PDB file of C-alpha atoms in Angstrom:
ATOM      1  CA  MET F  47      -8.273   0.943  -4.041  1.00 61.00           C
ATOM      2  CA  ILE F  48      -8.632   1.754  -7.778  1.00 71.00           C
ATOM      3  CA  ARG F  49      -5.747   3.705  -7.749  1.00 88.00           C
ATOM      4  CA  HIS F  50      -3.280   0.858  -6.644  1.00 88.00           C
ATOM      5  CA  THR F  51      -4.126  -1.460  -9.076  1.00 88.00           C
ATOM      6  CA  THR F  52      -3.875   1.053 -11.677  1.00 91.00           C
ATOM      7  CA  VAL F  53      -0.520   2.258 -10.386  1.00 90.00           C
ATOM      8  CA  LEU F  54       0.904  -1.585 -10.253  1.00 91.00           C
ATOM      9  CA  PHE F  55      -1.158  -2.386 -13.791  1.00 92.00           C
ATOM     10  CA  ILE F  56       1.129   0.740 -15.171  1.00 92.00           C
ATOM     11  CA  LEU F  57       4.812  -0.177 -13.292  1.00 93.00           C
ATOM     12  CA  LEU F  58       3.704  -4.085 -14.679  1.00 94.00           C
ATOM     13  CA  ALA F  59       3.094  -2.821 -18.079  1.00 94.00           C
ATOM     14  CA  GLY F  60       6.632  -0.456 -18.118  1.00 94.00           C
ATOM     15  CA  ALA F  61       8.446  -3.569 -16.705  1.00 94.00           C
ATOM     16  CA  LEU F  62       6.887  -5.722 -19.716  1.00 95.00           C
ATOM     17  CA  SER F  63       7.977  -3.083 -22.265  1.00 95.00           C
ATOM     18  CA  LEU F  64      11.570  -3.058 -20.546  1.00 95.00           C
ATOM     19  CA  VAL F  65      12.243  -6.821 -20.737  1.00 95.00           C
ATOM     20  CA  LEU F  66      10.435  -6.970 -24.444  1.00 96.00           C
ATOM     21  CA  PHE F  67      12.682  -4.293 -25.677  1.00 95.00           C
ATOM     22  CA  THR F  68      16.066  -6.198 -24.262  1.00 96.00           C
ATOM     23  CA  VAL F  69      14.484  -9.478 -25.679  1.00 96.00           C
ATOM     24  CA  LYS F  70      14.025  -7.580 -29.094  1.00 96.00           C
ATOM     25  CA  TYR F  71      17.801  -6.625 -29.476  1.00 96.00           C
ATOM     26  CA  GLN F  72      18.949  -9.353 -28.396  1.00 97.00           C
ATOM     27  CA  VAL F  73      16.807 -11.703 -30.923  1.00 97.00           C
ATOM     28  CA  GLN F  74      18.403  -9.099 -33.530  1.00 97.00           C
ATOM     29  CA  ASP F  75      22.008  -9.732 -32.501  1.00 97.00           C
ATOM     30  CA  LEU F  76      21.185 -13.506 -32.501  1.00 97.00           C
ATOM     31  CA  GLU F  77      19.854 -13.025 -35.941  1.00 97.00           C
ATOM     32  CA  HIS F  78      22.708 -11.117 -37.157  1.00 97.00           C
ATOM     33  CA  GLU F  79      25.106 -13.844 -35.630  1.00 97.00           C
ATOM     34  CA  LEU F  80      22.990 -16.317 -37.404  1.00 98.00           C
ATOM     35  CA  LYS F  81      23.388 -14.253 -40.887  1.00 98.00           C
ATOM     36  CA  THR F  82      27.428 -13.982 -40.248  1.00 97.00           C
ATOM     37  CA  LEU F  83      27.595 -17.560 -39.714  1.00 98.00           C
ATOM     38  CA  VAL F  84      25.285 -18.857 -42.707  1.00 98.00           C
ATOM     39  CA  ARG F  85      27.765 -16.424 -44.873  1.00 98.00           C
ATOM     40  CA  ASN F  86      30.836 -17.988 -43.516  1.00 98.00           C
ATOM     41  CA  ILE F  87      29.914 -22.018 -44.299  1.00 98.00           C
ATOM     42  CA  ASP F  88      28.905 -20.999 -47.838  1.00 97.00           C
ATOM     43  CA  ALA F  89      31.878 -19.195 -48.275  1.00 97.00           C
ATOM     44  CA  ASN F  90      33.716 -22.390 -47.095  1.00 97.00           C
ATOM     45  CA  GLN F  91      31.393 -24.187 -48.809  1.00 97.00           C
ATOM     46  CA  ARG F  92      32.555 -22.684 -51.979  1.00 97.00           C
ATOM     47  CA  ALA F  93      36.432 -22.742 -50.872  1.00 97.00           C
ATOM     48  CA  ILE F  94      36.067 -26.664 -50.554  1.00 97.00           C
ATOM     49  CA  HIS F  95      34.448 -27.355 -53.884  1.00 97.00           C
ATOM     50  CA  VAL F  96      37.428 -25.334 -55.443  1.00 97.00           C
ATOM     51  CA  LEU F  97      39.651 -26.738 -53.439  1.00 97.00           C
ATOM     52  CA  ASN F  98      38.550 -30.511 -54.468  1.00 96.00           C
ATOM     53  CA  ALA F  99      38.583 -29.544 -58.124  1.00 96.00           C
ATOM     54  CA  GLU F 100      41.997 -28.090 -57.733  1.00 96.00           C
ATOM     55  CA  TRP F 101      43.197 -31.382 -55.854  1.00 95.00           C
ATOM     56  CA  SER F 102      41.001 -34.002 -58.886  1.00 95.00           C
ATOM     57  CA  HIS F 103      43.312 -31.588 -61.231  1.00 95.00           C
ATOM     58  CA  LEU F 104      46.509 -32.218 -59.158  1.00 95.00           C
ATOM     59  CA  ASN F 105      45.978 -35.899 -59.167  1.00 94.00           C
ATOM     60  CA  ASP F 106      45.098 -36.551 -62.267  1.00 94.00           C
ATOM     61  CA  THR F 107      47.394 -39.791 -63.251  1.00 92.00           C
ATOM     62  CA  GLU F 108      47.958 -38.648 -67.019  1.00 93.00           C
ATOM     63  CA  ARG F 109      49.030 -35.380 -65.668  1.00 94.00           C
ATOM     64  CA  LEU F 110      51.372 -37.166 -62.724  1.00 92.00           C
ATOM     65  CA  ARG F 111      52.900 -39.786 -65.520  1.00 90.00           C
ATOM     66  CA  ARG F 112      53.692 -36.632 -67.808  1.00 91.00           C
ATOM     67  CA  LEU F 113      55.463 -34.907 -64.665  1.00 91.00           C
ATOM     68  CA  ALA F 114      57.168 -37.926 -63.639  1.00 89.00           C
ATOM     69  CA  GLU F 115      58.602 -38.449 -67.238  1.00 90.00           C
ATOM     70  CA  ARG F 116      59.556 -35.159 -67.995  1.00 90.00           C
ATOM     71  CA  HIS F 117      61.131 -34.070 -64.319  1.00 90.00           C
ATOM     72  CA  LEU F 118      62.173 -36.996 -63.109  1.00 89.00           C
ATOM     73  CA  GLY F 119      62.933 -39.363 -65.968  1.00 86.00           C
ATOM     74  CA  MET F 120      60.663 -42.054 -64.766  1.00 84.00           C
ATOM     75  CA  GLN F 121      59.220 -44.700 -66.858  1.00 82.00           C
ATOM     76  CA  PRO F 122      56.415 -46.811 -66.539  1.00 82.00           C
ATOM     77  CA  VAL F 123      57.127 -50.405 -65.177  1.00 82.00           C
ATOM     78  CA  GLY F 124      58.312 -52.772 -67.694  1.00 81.00           C
ATOM     79  CA  ALA F 125      57.489 -56.810 -67.450  1.00 80.00           C
ATOM     80  CA  GLY F 126      60.872 -57.511 -66.853  1.00 78.00           C
ATOM     81  CA  GLN F 127      61.107 -55.372 -63.614  1.00 78.00           C
ATOM     82  CA  LEU F 128      58.640 -57.538 -61.595  1.00 81.00           C
ATOM     83  CA  THR F 129      60.050 -60.778 -60.387  1.00 75.00           C
ATOM     84  CA  ARG F 130      58.575 -63.448 -57.586  1.00 77.00           C
ATOM     85  CA  TRP F 131      59.471 -63.208 -53.892  1.00 73.00           C
ATOM     86  CA  PRO F 132      61.623 -66.586 -53.961  1.00 75.00           C
ATOM     87  CA  ALA F 133      63.485 -64.840 -56.804  1.00 73.00           C
ATOM     88  CA  PHE F 134      64.014 -61.605 -54.951  1.00 71.00           C
ATOM     89  CA  ALA F 135      64.904 -63.561 -52.037  1.00 70.00           C
ATOM     90  CA  ALA F 136      67.856 -65.375 -53.600  1.00 72.00           C
ATOM     91  CA  ARG F 137      68.818 -62.029 -54.845  1.00 72.00           C
ATOM     92  CA  VAL F 138      69.003 -60.518 -50.938  1.00 68.00           C
ATOM     93  CA  PRO F 139      71.574 -62.118 -48.793  1.00 66.00           C
ATOM     94  CA  GLU F 140      70.414 -63.393 -45.744  1.00 64.00           C
ATOM     95  CA  ALA F 141      72.562 -61.232 -43.198  1.00 58.00           C
ATOM     96  CA  GLN F 142      71.288 -57.715 -44.863  1.00 53.00           C
ATOM     97  CA  ILE F 143      67.625 -58.711 -44.264  1.00 55.00           C
ATOM     98  CA  GLU F 144      66.764 -57.750 -40.236  1.00 61.00           C
ATOM     99  CA  ILE F 145      63.112 -56.933 -39.620  1.00 66.00           C
ATOM    100  CA  GLU F 146      62.923 -54.768 -36.728  1.00 67.00           C
ATOM    101  CA  THR F 147      59.610 -56.265 -34.032  1.00 68.00           C
ATOM    102  CA  PRO F 148      58.286 -53.965 -31.416  1.00 68.00           C
ATOM    103  CA  VAL F 149      60.212 -56.275 -29.171  1.00 67.00           C
ATOM    104  CA  SER F 150      63.192 -55.994 -30.787  1.00 67.00           C
ATOM    105  CA  LEU F 151      62.817 -52.089 -30.711  1.00 67.00           C
ATOM    106  CA  ALA F 152      62.234 -52.431 -27.057  1.00 68.00           C
ATOM    107  CA  ALA F 153      65.535 -54.386 -26.298  1.00 68.00           C
ATOM    108  CA  LYS F 154      67.452 -51.905 -28.259  1.00 67.00           C
ATOM    109  CA  ARG F 155      65.765 -49.126 -26.590  1.00 66.00           C
ATOM    110  CA  ASN F 156      66.581 -50.649 -23.094  1.00 64.00           C
ATOM    111  CA  SER F 157      70.078 -51.533 -24.099  1.00 63.00           C
ATOM    112  CA  LEU F 158      70.754 -47.687 -25.100  1.00 58.00           C
ATOM    113  CA  SER F 159      69.011 -46.052 -21.889  1.00 55.00           C
ATOM    114  CA  VAL F 160      70.795 -45.041 -18.723  1.00 52.00           C
ATOM    115  CA  PRO F 161      69.763 -46.759 -15.374  1.00 55.00           C
ATOM    116  CA  LEU F 162      67.776 -44.719 -13.377  1.00 53.00           C
ATOM    117  CA  ALA F 163      70.256 -44.046 -10.227  1.00 54.00           C
ATOM    118  CA  ASP F 164      72.727 -42.352 -13.216  1.00 52.00           C
ATOM    119  CA  ARG F 165      70.348 -40.454 -14.244  1.00 47.00           C
ATOM    120  CA  LYS F 166      69.609 -38.977 -10.557  1.00 50.00           C
ATOM    121  CA  ALA F 167      73.389 -38.750  -9.972  1.00 51.00           C
ATOM    122  CA  ASP F 168      73.197 -36.201 -13.104  1.00 48.00           C
ATOM    123  CA  ARG F 169      70.831 -33.702 -11.731  1.00 47.00           C
TER     124      ARG F 169
END
């Protein structure tokens, strides 16, 4: 009887050692993957920091003003260029003001669309 339990315990110990062996290597693989991900996250955070600094430099208002003056010939808006809406509306003829609303766009699209029967005939 003692021999059967001894053999059973030896088999159980062997099975547990195999399970422990596989779990150990799975944990090592996961730790390696975690280190790789942490390294990638750190690299991305550094890249984002550099891009934010570059974005701040490129959007500097003084720098943009100098570039606009040099390359586009633009100047700051003068007080004489500002106007009120009634003065602007008086300068623009009524016939030229056409506001497109979703309803007018849908009507325009429907007037340009081909009837369903004609679409089936084209196939």
